mmCIF file of C-alpha atoms in Angstrom:
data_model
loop_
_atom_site.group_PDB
_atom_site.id
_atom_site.type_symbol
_atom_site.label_atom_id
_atom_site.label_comp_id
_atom_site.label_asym_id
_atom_site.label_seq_id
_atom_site.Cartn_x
_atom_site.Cartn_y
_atom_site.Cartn_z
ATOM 1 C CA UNK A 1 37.059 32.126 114.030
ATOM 2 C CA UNK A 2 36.590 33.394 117.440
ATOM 3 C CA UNK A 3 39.301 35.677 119.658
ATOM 4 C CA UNK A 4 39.198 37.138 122.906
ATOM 5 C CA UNK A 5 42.449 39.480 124.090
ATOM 6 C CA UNK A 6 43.179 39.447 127.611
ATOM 7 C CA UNK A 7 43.822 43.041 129.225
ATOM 8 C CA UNK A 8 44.928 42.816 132.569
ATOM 9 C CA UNK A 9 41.816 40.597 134.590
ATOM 10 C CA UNK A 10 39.667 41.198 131.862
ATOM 11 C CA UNK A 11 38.319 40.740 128.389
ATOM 12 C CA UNK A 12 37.730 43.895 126.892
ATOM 13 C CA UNK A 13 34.397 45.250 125.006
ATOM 14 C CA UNK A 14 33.400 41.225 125.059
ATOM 15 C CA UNK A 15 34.049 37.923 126.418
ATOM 16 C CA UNK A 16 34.084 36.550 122.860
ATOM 17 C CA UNK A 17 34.858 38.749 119.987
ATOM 18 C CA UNK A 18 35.006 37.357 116.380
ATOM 19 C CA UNK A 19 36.820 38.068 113.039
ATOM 20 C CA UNK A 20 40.026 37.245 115.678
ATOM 21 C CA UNK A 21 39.822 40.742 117.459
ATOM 22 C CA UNK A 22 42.844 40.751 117.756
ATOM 23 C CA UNK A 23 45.227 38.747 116.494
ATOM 24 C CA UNK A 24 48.985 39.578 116.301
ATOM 25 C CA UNK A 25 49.537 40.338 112.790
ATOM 26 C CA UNK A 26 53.594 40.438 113.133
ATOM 27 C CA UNK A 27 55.660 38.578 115.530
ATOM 28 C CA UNK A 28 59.128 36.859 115.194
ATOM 29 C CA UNK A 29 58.521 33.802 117.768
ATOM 30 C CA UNK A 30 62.600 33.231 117.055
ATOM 31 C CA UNK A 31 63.039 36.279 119.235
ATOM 32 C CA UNK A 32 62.027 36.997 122.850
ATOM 33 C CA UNK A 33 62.218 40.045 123.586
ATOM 34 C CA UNK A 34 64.951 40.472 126.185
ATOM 35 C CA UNK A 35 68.130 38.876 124.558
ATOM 36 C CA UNK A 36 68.623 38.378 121.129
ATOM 37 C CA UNK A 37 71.693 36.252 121.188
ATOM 38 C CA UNK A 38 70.593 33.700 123.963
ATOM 39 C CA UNK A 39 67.245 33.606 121.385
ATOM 40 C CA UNK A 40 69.485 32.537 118.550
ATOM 41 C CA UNK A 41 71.601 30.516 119.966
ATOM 42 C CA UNK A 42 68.177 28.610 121.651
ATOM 43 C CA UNK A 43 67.237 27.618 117.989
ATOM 44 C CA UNK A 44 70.590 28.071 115.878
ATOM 45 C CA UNK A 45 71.312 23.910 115.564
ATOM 46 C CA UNK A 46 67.690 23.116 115.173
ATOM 47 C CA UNK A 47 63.972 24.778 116.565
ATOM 48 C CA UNK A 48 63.923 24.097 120.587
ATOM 49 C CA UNK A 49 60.028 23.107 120.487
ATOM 50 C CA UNK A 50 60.245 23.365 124.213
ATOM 51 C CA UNK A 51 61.084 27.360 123.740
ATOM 52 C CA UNK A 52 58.336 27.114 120.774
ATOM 53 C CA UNK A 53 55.535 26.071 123.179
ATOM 54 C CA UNK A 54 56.290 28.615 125.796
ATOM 55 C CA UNK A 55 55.715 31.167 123.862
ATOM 56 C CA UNK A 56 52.524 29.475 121.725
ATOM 57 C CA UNK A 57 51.332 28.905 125.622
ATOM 58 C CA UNK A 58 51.528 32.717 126.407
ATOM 59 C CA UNK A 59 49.436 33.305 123.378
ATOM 60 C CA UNK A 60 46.662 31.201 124.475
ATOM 61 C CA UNK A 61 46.805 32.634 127.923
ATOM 62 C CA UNK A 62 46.492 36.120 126.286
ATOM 63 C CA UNK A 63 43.446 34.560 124.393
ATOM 64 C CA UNK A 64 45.145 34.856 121.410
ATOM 65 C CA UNK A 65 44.424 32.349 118.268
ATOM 66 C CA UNK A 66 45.593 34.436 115.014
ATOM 67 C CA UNK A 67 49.085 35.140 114.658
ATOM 68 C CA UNK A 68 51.214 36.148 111.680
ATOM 69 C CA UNK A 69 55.202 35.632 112.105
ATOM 70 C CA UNK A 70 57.332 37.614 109.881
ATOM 71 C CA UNK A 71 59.655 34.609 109.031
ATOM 72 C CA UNK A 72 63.338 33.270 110.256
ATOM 73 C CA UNK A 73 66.024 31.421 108.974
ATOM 74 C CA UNK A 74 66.197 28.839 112.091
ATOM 75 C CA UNK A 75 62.738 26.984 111.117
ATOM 76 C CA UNK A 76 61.364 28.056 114.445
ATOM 77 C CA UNK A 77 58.192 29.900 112.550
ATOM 78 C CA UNK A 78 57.342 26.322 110.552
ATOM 79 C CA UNK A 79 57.454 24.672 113.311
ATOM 80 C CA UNK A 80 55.446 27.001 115.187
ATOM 81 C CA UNK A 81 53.061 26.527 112.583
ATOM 82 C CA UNK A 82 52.944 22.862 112.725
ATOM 83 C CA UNK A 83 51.995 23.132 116.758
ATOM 84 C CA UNK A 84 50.125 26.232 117.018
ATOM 85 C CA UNK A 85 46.391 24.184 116.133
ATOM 86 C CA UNK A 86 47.279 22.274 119.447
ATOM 87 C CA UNK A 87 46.966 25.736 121.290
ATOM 88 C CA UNK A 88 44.053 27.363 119.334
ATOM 89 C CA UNK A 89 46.118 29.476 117.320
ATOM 90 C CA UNK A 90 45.694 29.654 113.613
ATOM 91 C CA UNK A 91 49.349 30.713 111.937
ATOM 92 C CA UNK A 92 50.845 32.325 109.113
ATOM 93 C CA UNK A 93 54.069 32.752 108.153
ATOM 94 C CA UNK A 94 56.386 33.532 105.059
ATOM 95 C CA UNK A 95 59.025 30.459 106.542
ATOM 96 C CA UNK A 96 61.935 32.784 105.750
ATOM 97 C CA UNK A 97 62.059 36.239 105.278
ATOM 98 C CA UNK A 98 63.736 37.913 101.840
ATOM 99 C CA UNK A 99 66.639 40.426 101.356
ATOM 100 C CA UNK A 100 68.759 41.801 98.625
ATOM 101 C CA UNK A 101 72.646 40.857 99.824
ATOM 102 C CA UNK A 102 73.962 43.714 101.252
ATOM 103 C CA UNK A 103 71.222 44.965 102.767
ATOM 104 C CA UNK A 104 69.329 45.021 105.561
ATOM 105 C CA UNK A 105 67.445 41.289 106.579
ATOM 106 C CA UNK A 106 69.702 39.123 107.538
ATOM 107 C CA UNK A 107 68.326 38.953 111.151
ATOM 108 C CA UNK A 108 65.362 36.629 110.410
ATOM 109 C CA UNK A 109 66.063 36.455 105.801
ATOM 110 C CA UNK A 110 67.965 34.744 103.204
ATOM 111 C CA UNK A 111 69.858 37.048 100.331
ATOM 112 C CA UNK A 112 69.402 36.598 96.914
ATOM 113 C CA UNK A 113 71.859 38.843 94.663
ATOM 114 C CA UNK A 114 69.588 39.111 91.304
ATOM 115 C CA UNK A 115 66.247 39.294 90.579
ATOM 116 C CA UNK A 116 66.472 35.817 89.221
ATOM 117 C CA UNK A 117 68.034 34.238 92.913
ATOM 118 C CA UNK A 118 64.854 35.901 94.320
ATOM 119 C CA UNK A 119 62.412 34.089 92.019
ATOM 120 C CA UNK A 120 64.255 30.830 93.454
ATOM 121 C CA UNK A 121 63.717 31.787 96.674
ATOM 122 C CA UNK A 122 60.059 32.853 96.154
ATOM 123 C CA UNK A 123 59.375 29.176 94.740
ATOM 124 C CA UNK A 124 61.080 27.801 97.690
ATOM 125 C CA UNK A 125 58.604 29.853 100.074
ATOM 126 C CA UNK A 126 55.856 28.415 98.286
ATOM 127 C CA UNK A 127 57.058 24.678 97.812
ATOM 128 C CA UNK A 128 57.548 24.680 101.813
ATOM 129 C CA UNK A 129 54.033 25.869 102.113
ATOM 130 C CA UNK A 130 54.538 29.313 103.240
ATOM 131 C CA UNK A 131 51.544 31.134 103.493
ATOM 132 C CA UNK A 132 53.022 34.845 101.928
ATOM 133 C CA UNK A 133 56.224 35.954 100.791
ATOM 134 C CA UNK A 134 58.042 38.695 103.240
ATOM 135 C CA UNK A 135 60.061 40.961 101.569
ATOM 136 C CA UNK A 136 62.589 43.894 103.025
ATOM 137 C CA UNK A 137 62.835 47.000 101.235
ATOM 138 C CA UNK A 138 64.512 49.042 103.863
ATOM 139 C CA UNK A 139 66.727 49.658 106.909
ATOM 140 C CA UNK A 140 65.632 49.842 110.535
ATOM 141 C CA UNK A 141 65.480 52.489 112.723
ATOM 142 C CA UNK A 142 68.723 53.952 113.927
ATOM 143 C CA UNK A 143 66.920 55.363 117.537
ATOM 144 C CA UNK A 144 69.495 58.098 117.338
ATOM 145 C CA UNK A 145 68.107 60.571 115.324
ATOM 146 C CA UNK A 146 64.434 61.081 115.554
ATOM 147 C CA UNK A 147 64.367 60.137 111.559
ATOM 148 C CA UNK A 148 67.350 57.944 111.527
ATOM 149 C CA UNK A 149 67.349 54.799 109.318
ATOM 150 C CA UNK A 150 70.298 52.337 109.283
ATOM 151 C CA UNK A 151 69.686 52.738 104.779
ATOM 152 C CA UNK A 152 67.220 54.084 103.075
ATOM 153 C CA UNK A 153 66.539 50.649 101.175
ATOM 154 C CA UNK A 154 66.205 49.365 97.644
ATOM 155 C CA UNK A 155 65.764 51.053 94.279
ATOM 156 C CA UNK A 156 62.492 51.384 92.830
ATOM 157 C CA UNK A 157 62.342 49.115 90.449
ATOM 158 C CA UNK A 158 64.143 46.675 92.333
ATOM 159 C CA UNK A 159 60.515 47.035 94.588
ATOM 160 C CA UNK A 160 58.635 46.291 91.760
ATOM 161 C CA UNK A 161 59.895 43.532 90.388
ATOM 162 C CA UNK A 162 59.970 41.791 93.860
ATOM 163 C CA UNK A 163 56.261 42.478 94.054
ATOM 164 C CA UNK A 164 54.927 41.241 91.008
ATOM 165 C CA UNK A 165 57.271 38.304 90.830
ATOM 166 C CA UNK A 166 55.654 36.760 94.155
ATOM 167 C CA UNK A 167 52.158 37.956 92.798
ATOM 168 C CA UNK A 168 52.590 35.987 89.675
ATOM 169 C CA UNK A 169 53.243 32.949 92.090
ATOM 170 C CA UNK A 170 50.261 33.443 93.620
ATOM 171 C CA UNK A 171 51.470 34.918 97.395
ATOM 172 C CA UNK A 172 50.736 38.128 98.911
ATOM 173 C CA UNK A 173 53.815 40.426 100.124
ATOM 174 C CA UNK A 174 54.725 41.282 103.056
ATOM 175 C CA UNK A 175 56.996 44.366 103.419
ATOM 176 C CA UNK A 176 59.394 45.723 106.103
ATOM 177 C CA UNK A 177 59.626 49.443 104.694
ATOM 178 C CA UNK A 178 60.149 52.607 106.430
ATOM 179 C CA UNK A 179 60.845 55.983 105.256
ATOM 180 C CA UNK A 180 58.736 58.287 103.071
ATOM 181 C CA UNK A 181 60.401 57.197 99.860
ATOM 182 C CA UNK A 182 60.359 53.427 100.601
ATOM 183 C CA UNK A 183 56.828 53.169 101.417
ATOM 184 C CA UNK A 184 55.565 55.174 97.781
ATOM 185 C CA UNK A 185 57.470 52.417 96.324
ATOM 186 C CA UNK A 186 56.223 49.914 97.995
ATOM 187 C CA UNK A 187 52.832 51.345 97.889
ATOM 188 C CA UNK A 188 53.214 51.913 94.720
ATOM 189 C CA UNK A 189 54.467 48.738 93.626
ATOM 190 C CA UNK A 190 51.752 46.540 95.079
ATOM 191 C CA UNK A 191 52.283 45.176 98.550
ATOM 192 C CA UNK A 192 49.862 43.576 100.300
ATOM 193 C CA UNK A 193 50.953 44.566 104.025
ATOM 194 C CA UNK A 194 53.244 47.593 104.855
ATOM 195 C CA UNK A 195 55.175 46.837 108.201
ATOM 196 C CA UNK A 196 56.535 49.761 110.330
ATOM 197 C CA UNK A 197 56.471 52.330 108.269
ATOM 198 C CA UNK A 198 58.101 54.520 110.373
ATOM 199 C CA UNK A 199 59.007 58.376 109.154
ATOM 200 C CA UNK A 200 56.304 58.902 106.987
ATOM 201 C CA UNK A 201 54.964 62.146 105.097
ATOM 202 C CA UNK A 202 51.701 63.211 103.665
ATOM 203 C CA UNK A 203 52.786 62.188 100.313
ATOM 204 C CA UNK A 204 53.651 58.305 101.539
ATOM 205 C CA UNK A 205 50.720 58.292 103.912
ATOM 206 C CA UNK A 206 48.228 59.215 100.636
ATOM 207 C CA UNK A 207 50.144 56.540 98.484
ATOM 208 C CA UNK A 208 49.440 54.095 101.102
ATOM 209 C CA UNK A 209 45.811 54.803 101.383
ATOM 210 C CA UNK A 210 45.682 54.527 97.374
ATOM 211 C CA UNK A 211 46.916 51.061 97.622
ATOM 212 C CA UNK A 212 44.812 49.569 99.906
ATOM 213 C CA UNK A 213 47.848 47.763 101.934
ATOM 214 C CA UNK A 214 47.276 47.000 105.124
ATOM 215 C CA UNK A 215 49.357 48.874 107.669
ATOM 216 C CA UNK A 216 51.080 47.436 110.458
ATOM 217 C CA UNK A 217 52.666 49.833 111.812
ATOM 218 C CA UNK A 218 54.036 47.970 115.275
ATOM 219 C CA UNK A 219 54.254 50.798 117.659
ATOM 220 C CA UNK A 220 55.205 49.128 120.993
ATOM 221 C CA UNK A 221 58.811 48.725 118.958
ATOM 222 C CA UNK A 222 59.085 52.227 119.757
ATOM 223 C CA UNK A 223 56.584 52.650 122.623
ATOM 224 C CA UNK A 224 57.781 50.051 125.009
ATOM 225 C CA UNK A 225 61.530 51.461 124.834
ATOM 226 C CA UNK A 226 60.433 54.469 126.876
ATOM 227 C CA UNK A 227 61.894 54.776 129.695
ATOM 228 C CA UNK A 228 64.116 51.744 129.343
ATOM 229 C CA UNK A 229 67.677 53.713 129.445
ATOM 230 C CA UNK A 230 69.049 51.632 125.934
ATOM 231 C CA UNK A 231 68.168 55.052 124.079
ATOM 232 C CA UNK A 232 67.492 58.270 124.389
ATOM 233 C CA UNK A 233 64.039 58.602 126.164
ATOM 234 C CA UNK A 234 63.749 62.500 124.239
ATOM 235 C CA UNK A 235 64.750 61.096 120.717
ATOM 236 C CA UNK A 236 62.122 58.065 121.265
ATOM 237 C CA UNK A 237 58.871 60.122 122.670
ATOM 238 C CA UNK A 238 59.671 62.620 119.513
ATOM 239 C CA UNK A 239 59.713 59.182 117.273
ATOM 240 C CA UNK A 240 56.452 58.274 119.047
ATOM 241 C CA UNK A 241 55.063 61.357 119.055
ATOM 242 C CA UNK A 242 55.550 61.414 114.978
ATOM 243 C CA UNK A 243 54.362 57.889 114.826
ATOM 244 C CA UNK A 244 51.254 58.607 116.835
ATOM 245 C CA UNK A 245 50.608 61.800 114.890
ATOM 246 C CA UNK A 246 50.927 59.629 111.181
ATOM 247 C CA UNK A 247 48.660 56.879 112.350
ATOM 248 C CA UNK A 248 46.076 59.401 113.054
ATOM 249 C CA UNK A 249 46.149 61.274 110.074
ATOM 250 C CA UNK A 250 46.416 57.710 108.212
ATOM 251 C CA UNK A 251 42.782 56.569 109.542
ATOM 252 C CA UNK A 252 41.787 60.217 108.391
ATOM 253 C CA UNK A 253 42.957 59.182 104.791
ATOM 254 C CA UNK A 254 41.193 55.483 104.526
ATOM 255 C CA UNK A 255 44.211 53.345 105.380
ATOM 256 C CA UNK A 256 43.212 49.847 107.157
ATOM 257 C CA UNK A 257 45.633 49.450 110.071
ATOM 258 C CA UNK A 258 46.323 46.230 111.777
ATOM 259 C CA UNK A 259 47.116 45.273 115.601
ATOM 260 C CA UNK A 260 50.833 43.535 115.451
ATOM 261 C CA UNK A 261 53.344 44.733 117.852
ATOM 262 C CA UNK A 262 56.688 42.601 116.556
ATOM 263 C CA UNK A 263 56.474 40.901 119.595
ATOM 264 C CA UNK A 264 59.676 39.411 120.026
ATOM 265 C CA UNK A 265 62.001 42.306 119.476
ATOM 266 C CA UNK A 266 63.192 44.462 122.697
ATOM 267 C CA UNK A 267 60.938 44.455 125.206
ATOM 268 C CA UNK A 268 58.397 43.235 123.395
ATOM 269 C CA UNK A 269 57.207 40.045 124.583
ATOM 270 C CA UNK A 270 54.954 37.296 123.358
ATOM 271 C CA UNK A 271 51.547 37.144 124.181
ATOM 272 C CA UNK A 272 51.954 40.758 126.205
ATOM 273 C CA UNK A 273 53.007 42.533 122.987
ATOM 274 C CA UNK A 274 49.677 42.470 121.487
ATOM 275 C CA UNK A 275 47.906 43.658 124.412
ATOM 276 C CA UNK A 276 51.064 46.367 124.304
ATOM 277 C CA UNK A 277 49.709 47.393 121.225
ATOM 278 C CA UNK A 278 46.251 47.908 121.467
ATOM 279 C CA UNK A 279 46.846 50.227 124.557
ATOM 280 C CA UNK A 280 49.306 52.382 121.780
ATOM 281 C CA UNK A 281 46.191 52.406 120.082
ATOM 282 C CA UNK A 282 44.140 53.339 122.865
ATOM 283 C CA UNK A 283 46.437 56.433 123.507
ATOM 284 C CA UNK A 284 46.423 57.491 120.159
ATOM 285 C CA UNK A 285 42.541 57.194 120.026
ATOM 286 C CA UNK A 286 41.435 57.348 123.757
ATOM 287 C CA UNK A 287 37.487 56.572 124.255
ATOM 288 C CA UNK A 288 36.866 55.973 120.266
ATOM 289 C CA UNK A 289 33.665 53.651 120.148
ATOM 290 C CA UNK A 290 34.687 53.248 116.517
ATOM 291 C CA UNK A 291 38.244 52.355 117.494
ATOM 292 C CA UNK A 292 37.824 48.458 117.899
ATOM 293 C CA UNK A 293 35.565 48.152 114.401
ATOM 294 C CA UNK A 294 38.219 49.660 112.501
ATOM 295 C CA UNK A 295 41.338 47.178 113.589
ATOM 296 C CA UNK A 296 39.208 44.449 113.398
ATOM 297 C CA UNK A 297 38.285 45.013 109.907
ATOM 298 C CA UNK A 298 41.455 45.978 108.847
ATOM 299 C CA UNK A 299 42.729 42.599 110.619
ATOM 300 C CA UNK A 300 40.049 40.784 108.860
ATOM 301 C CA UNK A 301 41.733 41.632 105.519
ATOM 302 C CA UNK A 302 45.082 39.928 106.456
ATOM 303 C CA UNK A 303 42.772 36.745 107.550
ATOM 304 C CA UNK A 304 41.979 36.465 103.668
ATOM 305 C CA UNK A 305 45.004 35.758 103.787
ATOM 306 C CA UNK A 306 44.361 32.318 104.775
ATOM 307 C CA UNK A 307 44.514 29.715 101.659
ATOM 308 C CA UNK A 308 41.946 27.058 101.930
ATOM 309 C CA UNK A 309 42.843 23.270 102.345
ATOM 310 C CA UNK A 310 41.722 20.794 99.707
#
């Protein structure tokens, strides 16, 4: 597999760059980017494949051909799927993500209320072909406190169980955690990919590099709302500033971190989110020969990902 990113007029570092340097490892293509509600109401009777291609089309003009979705309820992220070969893009995605009632994933999940209710929902990922299973472990950020979380998630065991329920079926896990506590769980527990994981400590940040998850830690969800007037611009540099300062000291500690931006949430738009992100990186690492090598392998280990076809 072969990947070139776009940045601005140019490819960077080569014209051709393999192991898909870079992919977006997490996007929602359900979302985009500006208006939530007009997205959902685009796709809430069935997926508009007219929307679908759009975006799939800005991908290929970014030189994009790896993505992984992080799941919806609407069937936009099958179908997406489905086309994406006719654009160059290979695609992953989990089909739907999943959430214990109550808590926080109804935006792009489906609830289950017992542990038993999530096995059912695990077999239904993998009868529909989904390529992973995405779990959510804990809120989102509040962006009104530099540390605030909308809940602090699920109960340990609770974690667990989720884990190796979808390992015994055979699927890797994806996780939406943030918070210190949430992702030592998680970590602990087994996943396969840690998402945000915003509001981290030393503690978390060592868990994670015991694990070996991959960390995606999606920093133009923060970095792009700069400036944008929705939140405060002092509470959000001091988020970024913390984010920047983890992400640094997780390299330090072994953790493999991945290139996905969320594209699709605020201000954080498909095809330009990616190239979003690897500028975050660039600022957190500026003039690092090393830098590109280390993403790419890191992103390499989500490409095993990939099952092979009989």
């Amino acid at each position: 597999m072969t990947a070139g990113l776009c940045i601005g007029n140019r490819l960077f570092q080569q014209e051709i760059l393999e192991i898909g340097m870079f992919g977006e490892c997490h996007a929602h293509l359900f979302m985009n980017g500006y208006d939530y509600h007009a997205a959902v109401r685009a796709h809430r009777d069935h997926p508009d494949e007219g929307v679908i291609r759009k975006e799939l089309e800005a991908y290929r003009d970014a030189g994009v051909t790896f993505i992984r979705d992080g799941g919806d309820h609407y069937g936009v992220s099958d179908l997406a799927r489905e086309l994406a070969p006719e654009y160059g893009i290979r695609y992953l995605t989990p089909i739907f993500g999943i959430f214990r009632e109550g808590h926080y994933g109804r935006v792009v999940g489906r609830p289950f209320s017992n542990l038993r209710e999530y096995a059912q929902l695990v077999s239904e990922v993998k009868e529909k072909g989904g390529d992973f299973v995405k779990i959510m472990t804990s809120g989102i950020m509040t962006f009104e406190t530099p540390d605030g979380l909308s809940e602090e998630g699920l109960e340990r065991e609770d974690v667990r169980e989720m884990v190796h329920i979808a390992h015994e079926s055979g699927m890797k896990v994806m996780s939406h955690t943030n918070g210190s506590r949430g992702v030592i769980d998680a970590a602990e527990a087994g996943v396969d990919s840690l998402e945000h994981g915003n509001f981290q400590n030393e503690e978390s940040l060592e868990a994670l590099a015991e694990s070996g998850a991959v960390w995606v830690p999606t920093c133009s969800t923060v970095r792009n709302l700069i400036g944008s007037g929705r939140f405060s611009d002092a509470v959000l540099t001091e988020i970024w500033s913390g984010l920047r300062k983890n992400i640094r000291r997780g390299r330090e500690l072994g953790i493999p971190v991945a290139l996905g931006s969320d594209a699709g949430a605020y201000r954080v738009l498909h095809g330009q989110g990616i190239r979003d992100e690897y500028r975050a990186f660039q600022d957190i690492f500026p003039d690092d020969p090393e830098l590109d090598e280390w993403l790419a392998q890191s992103e390499k280990r989500i490409h095993q990902w990939i099952k092979k076809k009989n």
